[in-house]
Coordinates of C-alpha atoms in Angstrom, one line a residue:
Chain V
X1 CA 31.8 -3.2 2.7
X2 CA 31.9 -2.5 6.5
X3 CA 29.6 -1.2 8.8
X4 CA 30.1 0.7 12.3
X5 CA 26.9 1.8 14.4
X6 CA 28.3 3.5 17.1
X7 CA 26.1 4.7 20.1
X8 CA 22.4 4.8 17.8
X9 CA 19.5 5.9 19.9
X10 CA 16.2 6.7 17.6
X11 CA 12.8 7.8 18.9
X12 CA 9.4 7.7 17.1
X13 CA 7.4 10.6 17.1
X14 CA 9.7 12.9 19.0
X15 CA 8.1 15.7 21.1
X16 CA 4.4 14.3 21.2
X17 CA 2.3 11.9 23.5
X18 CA 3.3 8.6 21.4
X19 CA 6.9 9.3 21.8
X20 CA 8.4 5.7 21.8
X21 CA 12.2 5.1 22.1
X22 CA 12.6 2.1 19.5
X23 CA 16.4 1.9 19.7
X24 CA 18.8 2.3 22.4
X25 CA 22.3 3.2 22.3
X26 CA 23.3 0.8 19.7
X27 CA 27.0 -0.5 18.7
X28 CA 28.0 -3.2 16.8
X29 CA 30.5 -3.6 13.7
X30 CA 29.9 -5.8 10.6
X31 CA 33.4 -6.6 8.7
X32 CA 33.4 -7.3 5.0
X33 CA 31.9 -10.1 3.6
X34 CA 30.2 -11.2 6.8
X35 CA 27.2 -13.2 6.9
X36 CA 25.4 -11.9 10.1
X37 CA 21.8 -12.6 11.6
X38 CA 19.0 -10.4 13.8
X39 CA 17.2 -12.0 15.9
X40 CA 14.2 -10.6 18.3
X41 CA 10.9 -10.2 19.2
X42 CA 8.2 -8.4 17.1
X43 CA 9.0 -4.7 18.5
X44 CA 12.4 -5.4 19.8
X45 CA 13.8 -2.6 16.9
X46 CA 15.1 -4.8 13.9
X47 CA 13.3 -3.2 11.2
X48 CA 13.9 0.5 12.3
X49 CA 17.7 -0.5 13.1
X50 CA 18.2 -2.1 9.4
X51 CA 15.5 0.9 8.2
X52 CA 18.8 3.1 9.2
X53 CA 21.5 1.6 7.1
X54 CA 20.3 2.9 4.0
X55 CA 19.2 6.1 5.2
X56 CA 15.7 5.8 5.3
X57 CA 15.2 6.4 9.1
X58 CA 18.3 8.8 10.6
X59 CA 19.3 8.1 14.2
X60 CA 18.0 10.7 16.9
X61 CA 22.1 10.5 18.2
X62 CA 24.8 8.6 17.8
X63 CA 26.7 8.1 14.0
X64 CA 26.5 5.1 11.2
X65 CA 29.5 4.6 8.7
X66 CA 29.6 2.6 6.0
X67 CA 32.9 1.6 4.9
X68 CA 34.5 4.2 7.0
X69 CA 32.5 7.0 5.8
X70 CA 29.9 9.0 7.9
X71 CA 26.9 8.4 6.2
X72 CA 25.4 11.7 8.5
X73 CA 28.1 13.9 7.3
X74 CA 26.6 16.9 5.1
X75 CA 27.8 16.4 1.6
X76 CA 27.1 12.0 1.8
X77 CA 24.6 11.2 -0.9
X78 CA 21.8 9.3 0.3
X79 CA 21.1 8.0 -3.2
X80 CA 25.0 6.7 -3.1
X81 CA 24.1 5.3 0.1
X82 CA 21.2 3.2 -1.3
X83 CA 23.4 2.0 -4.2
X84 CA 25.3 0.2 -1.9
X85 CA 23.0 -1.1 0.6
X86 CA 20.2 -3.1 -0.6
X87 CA 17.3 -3.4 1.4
X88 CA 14.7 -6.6 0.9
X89 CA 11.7 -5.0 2.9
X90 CA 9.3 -7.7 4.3
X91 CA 6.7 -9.2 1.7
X92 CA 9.1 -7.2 -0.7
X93 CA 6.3 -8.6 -3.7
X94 CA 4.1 -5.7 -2.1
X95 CA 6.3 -3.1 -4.0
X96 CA 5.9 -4.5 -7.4
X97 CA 4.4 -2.2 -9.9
X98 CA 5.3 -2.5 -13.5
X99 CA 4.2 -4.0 -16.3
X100 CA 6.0 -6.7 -16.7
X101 CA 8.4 -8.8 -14.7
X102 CA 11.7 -7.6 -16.8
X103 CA 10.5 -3.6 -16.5
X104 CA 10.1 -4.0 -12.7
X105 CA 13.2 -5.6 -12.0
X106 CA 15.1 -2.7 -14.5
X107 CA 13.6 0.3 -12.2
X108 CA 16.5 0.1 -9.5
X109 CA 19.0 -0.3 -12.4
X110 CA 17.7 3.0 -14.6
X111 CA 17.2 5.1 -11.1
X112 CA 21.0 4.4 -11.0
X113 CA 21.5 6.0 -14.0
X114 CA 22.0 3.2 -16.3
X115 CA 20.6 2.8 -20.0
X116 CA 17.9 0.5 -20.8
X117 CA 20.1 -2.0 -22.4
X118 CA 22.5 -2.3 -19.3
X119 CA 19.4 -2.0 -17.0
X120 CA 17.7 -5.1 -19.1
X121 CA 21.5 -6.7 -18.8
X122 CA 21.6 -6.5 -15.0
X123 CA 17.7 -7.4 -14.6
X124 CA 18.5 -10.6 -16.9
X125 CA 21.4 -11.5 -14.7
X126 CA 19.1 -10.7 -11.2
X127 CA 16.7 -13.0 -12.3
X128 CA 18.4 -16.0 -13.7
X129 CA 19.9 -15.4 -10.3
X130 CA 17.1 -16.1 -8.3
X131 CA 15.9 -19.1 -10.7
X132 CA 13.3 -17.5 -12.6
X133 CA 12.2 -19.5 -15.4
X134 CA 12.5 -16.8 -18.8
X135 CA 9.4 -17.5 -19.9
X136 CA 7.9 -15.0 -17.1
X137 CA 10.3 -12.3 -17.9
X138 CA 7.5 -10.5 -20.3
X139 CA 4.3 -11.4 -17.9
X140 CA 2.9 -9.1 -15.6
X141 CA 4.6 -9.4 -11.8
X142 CA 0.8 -9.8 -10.8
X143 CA 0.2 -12.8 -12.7
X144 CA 3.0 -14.4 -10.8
X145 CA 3.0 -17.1 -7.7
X146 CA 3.7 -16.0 -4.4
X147 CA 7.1 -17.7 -4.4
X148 CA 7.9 -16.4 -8.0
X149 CA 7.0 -12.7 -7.1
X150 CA 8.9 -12.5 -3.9
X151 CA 12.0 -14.3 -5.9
X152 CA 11.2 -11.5 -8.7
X153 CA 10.8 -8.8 -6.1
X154 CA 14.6 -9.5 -4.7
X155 CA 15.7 -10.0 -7.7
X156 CA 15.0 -6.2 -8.4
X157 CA 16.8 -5.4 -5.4
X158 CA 19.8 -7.6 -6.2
X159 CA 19.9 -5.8 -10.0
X160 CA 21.1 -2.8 -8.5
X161 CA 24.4 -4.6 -7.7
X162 CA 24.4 -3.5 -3.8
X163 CA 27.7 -4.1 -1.9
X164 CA 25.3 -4.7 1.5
X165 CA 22.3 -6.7 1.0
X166 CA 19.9 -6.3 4.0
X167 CA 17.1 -8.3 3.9
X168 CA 13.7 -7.7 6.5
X169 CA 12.2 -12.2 6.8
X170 CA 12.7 -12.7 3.1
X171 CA 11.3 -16.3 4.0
X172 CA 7.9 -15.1 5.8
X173 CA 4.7 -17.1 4.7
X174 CA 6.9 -19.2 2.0
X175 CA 7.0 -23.1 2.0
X176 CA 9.7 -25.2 3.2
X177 CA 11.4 -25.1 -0.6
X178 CA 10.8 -21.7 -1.3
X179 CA 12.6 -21.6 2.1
X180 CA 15.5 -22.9 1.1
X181 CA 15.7 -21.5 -2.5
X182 CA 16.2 -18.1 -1.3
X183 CA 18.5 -19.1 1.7
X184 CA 20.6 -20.9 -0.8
X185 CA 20.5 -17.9 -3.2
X186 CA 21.9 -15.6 -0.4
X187 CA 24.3 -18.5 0.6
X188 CA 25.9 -18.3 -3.2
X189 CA 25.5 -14.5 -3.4
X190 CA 27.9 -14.3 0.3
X191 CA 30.0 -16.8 -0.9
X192 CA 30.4 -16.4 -4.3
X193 CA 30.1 -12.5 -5.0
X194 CA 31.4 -11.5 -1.4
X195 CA 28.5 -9.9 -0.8
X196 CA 28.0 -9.1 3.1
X197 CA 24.5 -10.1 4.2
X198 CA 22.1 -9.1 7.2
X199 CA 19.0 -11.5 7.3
X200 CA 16.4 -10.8 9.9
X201 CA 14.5 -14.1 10.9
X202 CA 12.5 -15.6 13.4
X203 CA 13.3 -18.9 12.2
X204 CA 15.8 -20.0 14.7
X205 CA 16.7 -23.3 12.5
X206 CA 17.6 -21.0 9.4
X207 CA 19.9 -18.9 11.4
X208 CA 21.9 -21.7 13.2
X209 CA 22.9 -22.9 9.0
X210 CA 23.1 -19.8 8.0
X211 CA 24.2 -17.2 9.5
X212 CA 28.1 -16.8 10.9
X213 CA 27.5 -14.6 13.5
X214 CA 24.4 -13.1 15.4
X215 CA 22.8 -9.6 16.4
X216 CA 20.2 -10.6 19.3
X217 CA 17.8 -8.0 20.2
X218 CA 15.3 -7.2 22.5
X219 CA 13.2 -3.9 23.2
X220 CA 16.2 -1.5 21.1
X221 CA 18.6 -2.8 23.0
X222 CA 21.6 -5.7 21.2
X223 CA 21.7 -7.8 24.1
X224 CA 24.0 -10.4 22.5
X225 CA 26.7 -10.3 19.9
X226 CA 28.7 -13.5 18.8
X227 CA 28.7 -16.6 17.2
X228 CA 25.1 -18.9 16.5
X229 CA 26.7 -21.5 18.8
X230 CA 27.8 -19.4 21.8
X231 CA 24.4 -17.2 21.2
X232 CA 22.1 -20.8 21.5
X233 CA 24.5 -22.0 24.5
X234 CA 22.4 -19.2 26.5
X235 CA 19.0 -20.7 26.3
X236 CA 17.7 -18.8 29.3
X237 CA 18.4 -15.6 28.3
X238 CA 16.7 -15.6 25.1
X239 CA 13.8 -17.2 26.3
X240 CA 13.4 -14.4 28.8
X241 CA 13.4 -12.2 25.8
X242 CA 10.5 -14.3 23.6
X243 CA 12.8 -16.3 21.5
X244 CA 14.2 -20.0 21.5
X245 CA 16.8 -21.8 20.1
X246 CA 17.1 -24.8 17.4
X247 CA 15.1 -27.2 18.3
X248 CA 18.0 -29.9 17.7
X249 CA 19.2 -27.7 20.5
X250 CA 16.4 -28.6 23.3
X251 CA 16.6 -32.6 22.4
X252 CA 20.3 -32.3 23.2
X253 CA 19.4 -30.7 26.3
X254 CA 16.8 -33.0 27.3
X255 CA 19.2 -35.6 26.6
X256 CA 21.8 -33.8 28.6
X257 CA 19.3 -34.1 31.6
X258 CA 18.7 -38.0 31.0
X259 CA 22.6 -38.2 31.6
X260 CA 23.7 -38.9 28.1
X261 CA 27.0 -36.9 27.2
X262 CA 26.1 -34.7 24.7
X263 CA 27.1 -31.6 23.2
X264 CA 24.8 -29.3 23.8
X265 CA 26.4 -26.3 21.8
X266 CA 25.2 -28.4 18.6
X267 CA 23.3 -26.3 16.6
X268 CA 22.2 -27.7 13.1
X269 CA 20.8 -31.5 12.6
X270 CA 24.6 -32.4 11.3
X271 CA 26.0 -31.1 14.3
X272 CA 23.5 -32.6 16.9
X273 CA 24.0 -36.0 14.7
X274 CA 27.4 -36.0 15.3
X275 CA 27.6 -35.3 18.4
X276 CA 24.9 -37.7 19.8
X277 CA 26.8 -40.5 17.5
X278 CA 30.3 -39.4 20.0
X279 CA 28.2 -39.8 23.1
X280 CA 27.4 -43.2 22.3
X281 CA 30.8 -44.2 21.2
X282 CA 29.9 -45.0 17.6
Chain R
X1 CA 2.7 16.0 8.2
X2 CA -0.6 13.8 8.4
X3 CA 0.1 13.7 12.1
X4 CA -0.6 17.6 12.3
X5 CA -4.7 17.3 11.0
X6 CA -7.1 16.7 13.8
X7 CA -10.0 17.2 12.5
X8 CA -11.6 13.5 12.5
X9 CA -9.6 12.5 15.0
X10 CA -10.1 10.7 18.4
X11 CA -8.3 11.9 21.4
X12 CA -8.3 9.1 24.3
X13 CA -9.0 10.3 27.8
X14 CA -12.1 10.2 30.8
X15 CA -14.4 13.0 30.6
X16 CA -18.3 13.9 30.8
X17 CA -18.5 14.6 27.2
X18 CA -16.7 11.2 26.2
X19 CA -19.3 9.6 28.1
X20 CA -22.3 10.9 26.5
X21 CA -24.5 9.3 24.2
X22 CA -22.8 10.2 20.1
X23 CA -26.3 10.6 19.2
X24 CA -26.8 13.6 21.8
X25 CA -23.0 14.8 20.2
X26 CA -24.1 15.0 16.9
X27 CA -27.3 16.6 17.9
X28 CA -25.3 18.9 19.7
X29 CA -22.6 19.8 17.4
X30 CA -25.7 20.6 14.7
X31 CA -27.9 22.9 17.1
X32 CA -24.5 24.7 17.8
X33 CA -23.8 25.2 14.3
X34 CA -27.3 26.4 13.5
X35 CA -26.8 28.6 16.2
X36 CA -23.7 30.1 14.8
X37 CA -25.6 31.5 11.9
X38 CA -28.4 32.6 14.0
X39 CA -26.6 34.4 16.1
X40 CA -25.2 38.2 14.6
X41 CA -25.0 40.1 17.2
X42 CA -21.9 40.2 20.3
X43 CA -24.7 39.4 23.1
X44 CA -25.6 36.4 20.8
X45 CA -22.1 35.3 20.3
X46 CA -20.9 35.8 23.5
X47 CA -23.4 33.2 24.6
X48 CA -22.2 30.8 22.1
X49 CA -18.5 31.3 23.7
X50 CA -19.0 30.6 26.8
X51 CA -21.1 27.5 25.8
X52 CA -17.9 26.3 23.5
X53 CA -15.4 27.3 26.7
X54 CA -17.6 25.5 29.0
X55 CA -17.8 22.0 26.6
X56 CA -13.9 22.9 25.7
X57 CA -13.4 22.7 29.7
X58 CA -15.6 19.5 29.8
X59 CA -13.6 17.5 27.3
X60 CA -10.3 17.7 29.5
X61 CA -8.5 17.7 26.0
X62 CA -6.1 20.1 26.2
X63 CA -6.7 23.2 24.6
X64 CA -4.0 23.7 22.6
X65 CA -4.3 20.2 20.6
X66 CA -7.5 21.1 19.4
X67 CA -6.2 24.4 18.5
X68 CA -3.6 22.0 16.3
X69 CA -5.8 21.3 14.0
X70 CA -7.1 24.4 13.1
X71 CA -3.7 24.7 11.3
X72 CA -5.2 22.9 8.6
X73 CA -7.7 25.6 7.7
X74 CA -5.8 28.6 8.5
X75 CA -5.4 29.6 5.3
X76 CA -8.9 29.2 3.9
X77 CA -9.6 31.6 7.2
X78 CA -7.9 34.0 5.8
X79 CA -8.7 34.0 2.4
X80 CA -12.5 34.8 3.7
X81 CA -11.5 37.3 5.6
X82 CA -9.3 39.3 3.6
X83 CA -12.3 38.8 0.6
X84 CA -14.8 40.2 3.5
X85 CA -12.5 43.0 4.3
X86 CA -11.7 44.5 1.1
X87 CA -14.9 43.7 -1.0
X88 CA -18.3 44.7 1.7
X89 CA -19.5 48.2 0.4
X90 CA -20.2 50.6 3.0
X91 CA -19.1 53.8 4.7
X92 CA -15.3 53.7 4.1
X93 CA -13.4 53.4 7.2
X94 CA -10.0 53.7 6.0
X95 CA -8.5 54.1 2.2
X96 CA -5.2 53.1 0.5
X97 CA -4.4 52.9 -3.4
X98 CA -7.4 51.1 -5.1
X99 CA -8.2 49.3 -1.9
X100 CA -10.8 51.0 0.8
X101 CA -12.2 49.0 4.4
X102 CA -15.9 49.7 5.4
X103 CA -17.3 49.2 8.8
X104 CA -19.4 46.8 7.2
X105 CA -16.6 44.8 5.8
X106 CA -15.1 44.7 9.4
X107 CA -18.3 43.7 11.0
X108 CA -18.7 40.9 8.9
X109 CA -14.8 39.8 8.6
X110 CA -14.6 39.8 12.3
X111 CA -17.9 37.8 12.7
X112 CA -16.9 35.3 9.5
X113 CA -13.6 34.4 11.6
X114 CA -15.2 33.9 15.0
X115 CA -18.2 32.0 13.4
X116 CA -15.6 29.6 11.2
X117 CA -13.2 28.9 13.7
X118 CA -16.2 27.9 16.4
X119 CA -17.3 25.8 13.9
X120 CA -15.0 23.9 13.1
X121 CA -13.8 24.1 16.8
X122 CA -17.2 22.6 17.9
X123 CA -17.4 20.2 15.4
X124 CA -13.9 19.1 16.1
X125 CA -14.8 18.8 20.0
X126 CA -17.6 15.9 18.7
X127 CA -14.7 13.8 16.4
X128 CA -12.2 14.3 19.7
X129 CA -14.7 13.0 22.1
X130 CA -16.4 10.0 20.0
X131 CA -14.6 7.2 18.6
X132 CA -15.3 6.6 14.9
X133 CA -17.6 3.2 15.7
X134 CA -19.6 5.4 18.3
X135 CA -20.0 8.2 15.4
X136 CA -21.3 5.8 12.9
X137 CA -23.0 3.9 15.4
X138 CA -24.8 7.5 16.1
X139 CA -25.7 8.5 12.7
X140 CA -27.1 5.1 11.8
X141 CA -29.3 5.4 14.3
X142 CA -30.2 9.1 13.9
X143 CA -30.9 8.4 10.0
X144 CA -33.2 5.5 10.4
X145 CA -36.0 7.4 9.6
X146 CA -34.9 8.1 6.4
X147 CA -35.6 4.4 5.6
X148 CA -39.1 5.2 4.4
X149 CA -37.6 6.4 1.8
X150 CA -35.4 3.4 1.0
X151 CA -32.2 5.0 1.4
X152 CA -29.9 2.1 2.9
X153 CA -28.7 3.6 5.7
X154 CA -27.4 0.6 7.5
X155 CA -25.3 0.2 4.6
X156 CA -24.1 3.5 4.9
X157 CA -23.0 3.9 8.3
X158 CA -20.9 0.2 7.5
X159 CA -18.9 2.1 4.6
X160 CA -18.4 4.9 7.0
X161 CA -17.2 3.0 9.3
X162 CA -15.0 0.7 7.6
X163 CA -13.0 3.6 5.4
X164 CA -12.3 5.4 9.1
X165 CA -11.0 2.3 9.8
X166 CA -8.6 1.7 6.9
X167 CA -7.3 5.6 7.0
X168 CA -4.5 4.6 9.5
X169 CA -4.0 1.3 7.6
X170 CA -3.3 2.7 4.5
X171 CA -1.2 5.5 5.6
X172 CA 0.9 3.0 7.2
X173 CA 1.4 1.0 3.6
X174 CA 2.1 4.0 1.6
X175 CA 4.6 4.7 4.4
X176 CA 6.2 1.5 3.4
X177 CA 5.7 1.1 0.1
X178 CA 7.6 4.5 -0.4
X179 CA 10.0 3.7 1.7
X180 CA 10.9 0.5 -0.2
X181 CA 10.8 2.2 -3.3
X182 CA 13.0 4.9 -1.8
X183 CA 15.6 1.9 -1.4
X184 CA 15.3 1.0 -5.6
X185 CA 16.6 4.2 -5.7
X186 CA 13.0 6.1 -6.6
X187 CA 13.2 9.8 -6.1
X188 CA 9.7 11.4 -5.0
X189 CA 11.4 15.0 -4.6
X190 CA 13.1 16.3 -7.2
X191 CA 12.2 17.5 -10.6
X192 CA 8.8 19.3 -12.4
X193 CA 5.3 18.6 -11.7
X194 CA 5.3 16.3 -14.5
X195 CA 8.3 14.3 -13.5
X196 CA 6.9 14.5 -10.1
X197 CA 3.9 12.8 -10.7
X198 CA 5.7 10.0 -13.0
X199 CA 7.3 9.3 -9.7
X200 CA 4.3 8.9 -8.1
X201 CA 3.5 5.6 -10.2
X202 CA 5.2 3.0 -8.5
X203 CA 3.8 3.8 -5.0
X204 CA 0.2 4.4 -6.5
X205 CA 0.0 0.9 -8.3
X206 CA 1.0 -1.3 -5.3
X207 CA -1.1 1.1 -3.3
X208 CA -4.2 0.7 -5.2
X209 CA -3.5 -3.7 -6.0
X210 CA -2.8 -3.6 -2.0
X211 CA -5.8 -1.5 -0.9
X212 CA -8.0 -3.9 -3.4
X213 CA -6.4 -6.6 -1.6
X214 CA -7.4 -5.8 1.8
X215 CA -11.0 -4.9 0.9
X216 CA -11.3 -8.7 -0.6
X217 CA -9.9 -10.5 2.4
X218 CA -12.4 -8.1 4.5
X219 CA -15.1 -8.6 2.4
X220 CA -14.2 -12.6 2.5
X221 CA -13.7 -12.1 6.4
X222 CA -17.5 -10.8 6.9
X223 CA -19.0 -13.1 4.7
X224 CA -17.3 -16.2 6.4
X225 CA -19.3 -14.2 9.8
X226 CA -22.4 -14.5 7.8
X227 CA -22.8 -10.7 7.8
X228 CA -25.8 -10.0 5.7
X229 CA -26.6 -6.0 5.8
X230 CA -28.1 -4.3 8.4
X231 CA -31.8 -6.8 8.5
X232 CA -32.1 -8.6 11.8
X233 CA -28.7 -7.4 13.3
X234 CA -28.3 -6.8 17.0
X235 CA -25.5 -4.7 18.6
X236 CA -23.5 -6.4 21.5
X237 CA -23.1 -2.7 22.9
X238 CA -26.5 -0.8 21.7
X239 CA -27.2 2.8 21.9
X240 CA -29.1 3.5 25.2
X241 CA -29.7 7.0 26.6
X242 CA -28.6 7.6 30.1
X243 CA -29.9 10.4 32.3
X244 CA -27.1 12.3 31.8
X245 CA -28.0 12.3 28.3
X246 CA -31.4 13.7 28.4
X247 CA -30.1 16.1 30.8
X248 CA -27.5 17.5 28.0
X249 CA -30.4 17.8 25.6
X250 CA -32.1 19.9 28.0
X251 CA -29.1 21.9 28.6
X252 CA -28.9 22.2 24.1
X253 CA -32.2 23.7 24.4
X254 CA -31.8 26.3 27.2
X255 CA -28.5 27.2 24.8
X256 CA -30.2 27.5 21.5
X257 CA -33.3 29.4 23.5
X258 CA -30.7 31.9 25.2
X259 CA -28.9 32.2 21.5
X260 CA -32.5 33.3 20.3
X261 CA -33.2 35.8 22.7
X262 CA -29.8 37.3 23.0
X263 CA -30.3 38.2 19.2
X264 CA -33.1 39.3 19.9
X265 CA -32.7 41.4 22.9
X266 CA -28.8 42.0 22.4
X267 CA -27.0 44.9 20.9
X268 CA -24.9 45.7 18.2

């Protein structure tokens, strides 16, 4: 599944004192299969711009199309639409409601027009998915952890079998290995299923493993567009807008500046390994 | 939708009436109520106009978003005045079918509207000008004599206070929480009033566990600030009157007194 933004502008409130302009002229493409990151500011527009893929937000001007189709033209079907895209909201354990883990995870299934038993099928297969032990399958999502009802919470997204899986800091407020766990379950899903996969993150670590390409942001503008490595060779620029780069990234730079002949386009610990290990000719 | 209703709301700008004391507001907004419903005759209420134009003016809000949220009650406007119209007995004025308009029903459909909209006008000129902590703040202090009769009014004013204050906050969640629900493919639109409402169960549950949850971290939050009631508490910004204060009661007096004797000197 593809996506094309071409020339979005939105604006909150139009008309009225509060108007605010959260998104500004954006463009970008997303090929199939592609494993692409956001990166911004609080307020620089990432939630409203992925709030727009699946139709819940429509742009002031300027047209969206998912694999090729206008997703603004008159007879489109938003609930089509929301088929294919999945969106993980932030603290996506908020939206849990039923009574049990296995009835929540089956409500995107049956609003796709699925029977119970298929629902249960695909809920079964979401949740093994995202490592959830069966024996919480029948207890109620309340009862849960925090770690277990975010993994449950996804996995009712993920039942719906979206083509696009857009997810709003799945990791926020989780520890390191509930970090990890779902990283490595959207890793699989990308790799494995071909899924293509937005992740919005602040975490500048996760993004340099994980993503193949990134979308910077800043105030509803996309100010950058490329690849993790070329995106952290331009330290300045991001700092200017309230982010940083991997911290493997600064020690390389420091080390740079202390006349060792490093790499400094290393982004992950292997990489920054590596290339310290060349500069000292081991 | 939600955006349209003023009534209770605050509108942020510099003006006399901003400035003044929310005790002498609610004061205010009461003796102009009362005076509504002394008032029946036009001297009377054309006293209580120019009183409203002139605070109106004072406010610098403009005119036309206060006029925004009369929206909200149009229709119960009308419903009293077509029920005036059509049911007052009196000398017919004009007849059609089963249905016949007295003078009296005019008379008193005419002055229904103008006293209902000036109410709520006036009483939406004290929410405009006072923020909800300075309303509270006012009517804590207003009902402490009612603490004779043990009615907890501290405790009072704090619930006020605090559900203004999550208003805003739980808009915003159900705003989300419907949105995410919207992506799982929920449908809030279509379908009878009993479907309808079925729909309305996976954004009321998360709703009510996530409104729960705020009021225990709150709750948490005061008592790790040792908040203990209203005993012993001081203000860091405590109601003091101003001159220009006692000179706007003074003014509310020379208006009720003129209301009075327009009525009783007025015409019609």
């Amino acid at each position: 599944m593809s996506i094309i933004c071409d020339h979005v502008n939105f604006t909150y409130s139009r008309g009225t004192a509060d108007e605010i302009q959260a998104l500004k002229d954006i463009s970008f493409s997303i090929g199939d299969g592609e494993f692409v990151g956001i990166i911004g500011a609080t307020g620089s527009g990432k939630s409203t711009l992925i709030q727009h893929l699946n139709g819940l937000l429509k742009a002031t001007s300027g047209h969206i199309y998912i694999n090729g189709e206008d997703i603004y033209d008159r007879d489109y079907s938003l609930k089509e639409l929301r088929n294919k895209v999945g969106l993980v909201f932030q603290y996506p354990e908020h939206q849990l409601f039923e009574e049990t883990v296995l009835r929540d995870v089956c409500f995107g299934p049956k609003n796709q027009g699925l029977s119970n038993t298929e629902a249960e099928m695909r809920a079964y297969e979401a949740l093994q998915s995202v490592n959830l032990m069966e024996d919480c399958y029948d207890v109620s999502p309340f009862d849960l952890s925090g770690g277990q009802k975010r993994r449950a919470a996804i996995a009712g997204v993920l039942a719906m079998k979206p083509e696009i899986l857009i997810l709003d800091e799945p990791t926020a407020g989780l520890d390191p290995e509930g970090r990890e766990e779902i990283l490595n379950l959207l890793k699989t899903l990308h790799d494995e299923q071909n899924i293509t996969v937005m992740l919005v993150s602040h975490s500048m670590e996760d993004m340099a493993d994980y993503a193949e390409r990134l979308l910077v942001m800043d105030k509803g503008r996309i100010i950058m567009n490329g690849n993790p490595r070329d995106v952290f060779l331009n330290a300045e620029l991001l700092e200017k807008t309230g982010l940083s780069v991997p911290q493997v990234t600064y020690i390389l730079r420091e080390l740079r500046q202390k006349g060792f002949d490093v790499d400094i386009s290393a982004t992950t610990v292997d990489e920054a390994a590596d290339s310290i290990m060349r500069a000292l000719g081991l | 939708m939600m955006r349209d209703i003023t009534i209770g709301q605050y509108y942020q700008t510099e003006s006399v009436l901003h400035r003044l004391d929310p005790r002498v507001k609610i004061t205010g907004t009461f003796i102009f109520i009362i005076s509504l419903f002394v008032a029946k005759n036009i001297t009377s209420y054309a006293v209580a106009t120019a009183f409203l134009t002139a605070v109106i003016l004072l406010s610098r809000i403009p005119f036309s978003f206060i006029v925004r949220g009369m929206k909200a009650v149009v229709i119960i406007l009308f419903i009293t005045v077509v029920f005036n119209l059509f049911l007052t007995p009196g000398i017919t004025f004009v007849s059609f079918w089963r249905f016949k308009i007295t003078y009296e029903g005019l008379k008193t459909a005419g002055y229904t509207a103008v006293r209902l909209t000036y109410l709520i006008l006036g009483s939406s000129i004290m929410t405009l000008t006072t923020t909800p902590n300075n309303l509270t703040d006012g009517l804590e202090s207003l009902m402490k004599p009612l603490k004779v009769f043990r009615i907890p009014v501290h405790e009072i004013a704090m619930m006020m206070s605090i559900a203004l204050r999550f208003i805003p906050i739980l808009m915003e969640e159900t705003d989300k929480i419907m949105k995410a629900q919207l992506s799982r493919g929920a449908d809030f639109e279509s379908g009878g009033i009993i479907k309808r409402s079925r729909a309305l169960i996976p954004l009321l549950v998360p709703l009510f566990v996530s409104a729960f949850r705020r009021a225990n971290d709150l709750a948490m939050a005061m008592e790790a600030r040792c908040y203990h009631g209203g005993e012993g508490r001081t203000k860091m910004k405590p109601l003091v009157y101003r001159s220009s204060d006692f000179t706007a009661y003074i003014v509310l007096c020379l208006y009720f007194a003129l209301v009075i004797t327009a009525q009783r000197v007025g015409m019609l």
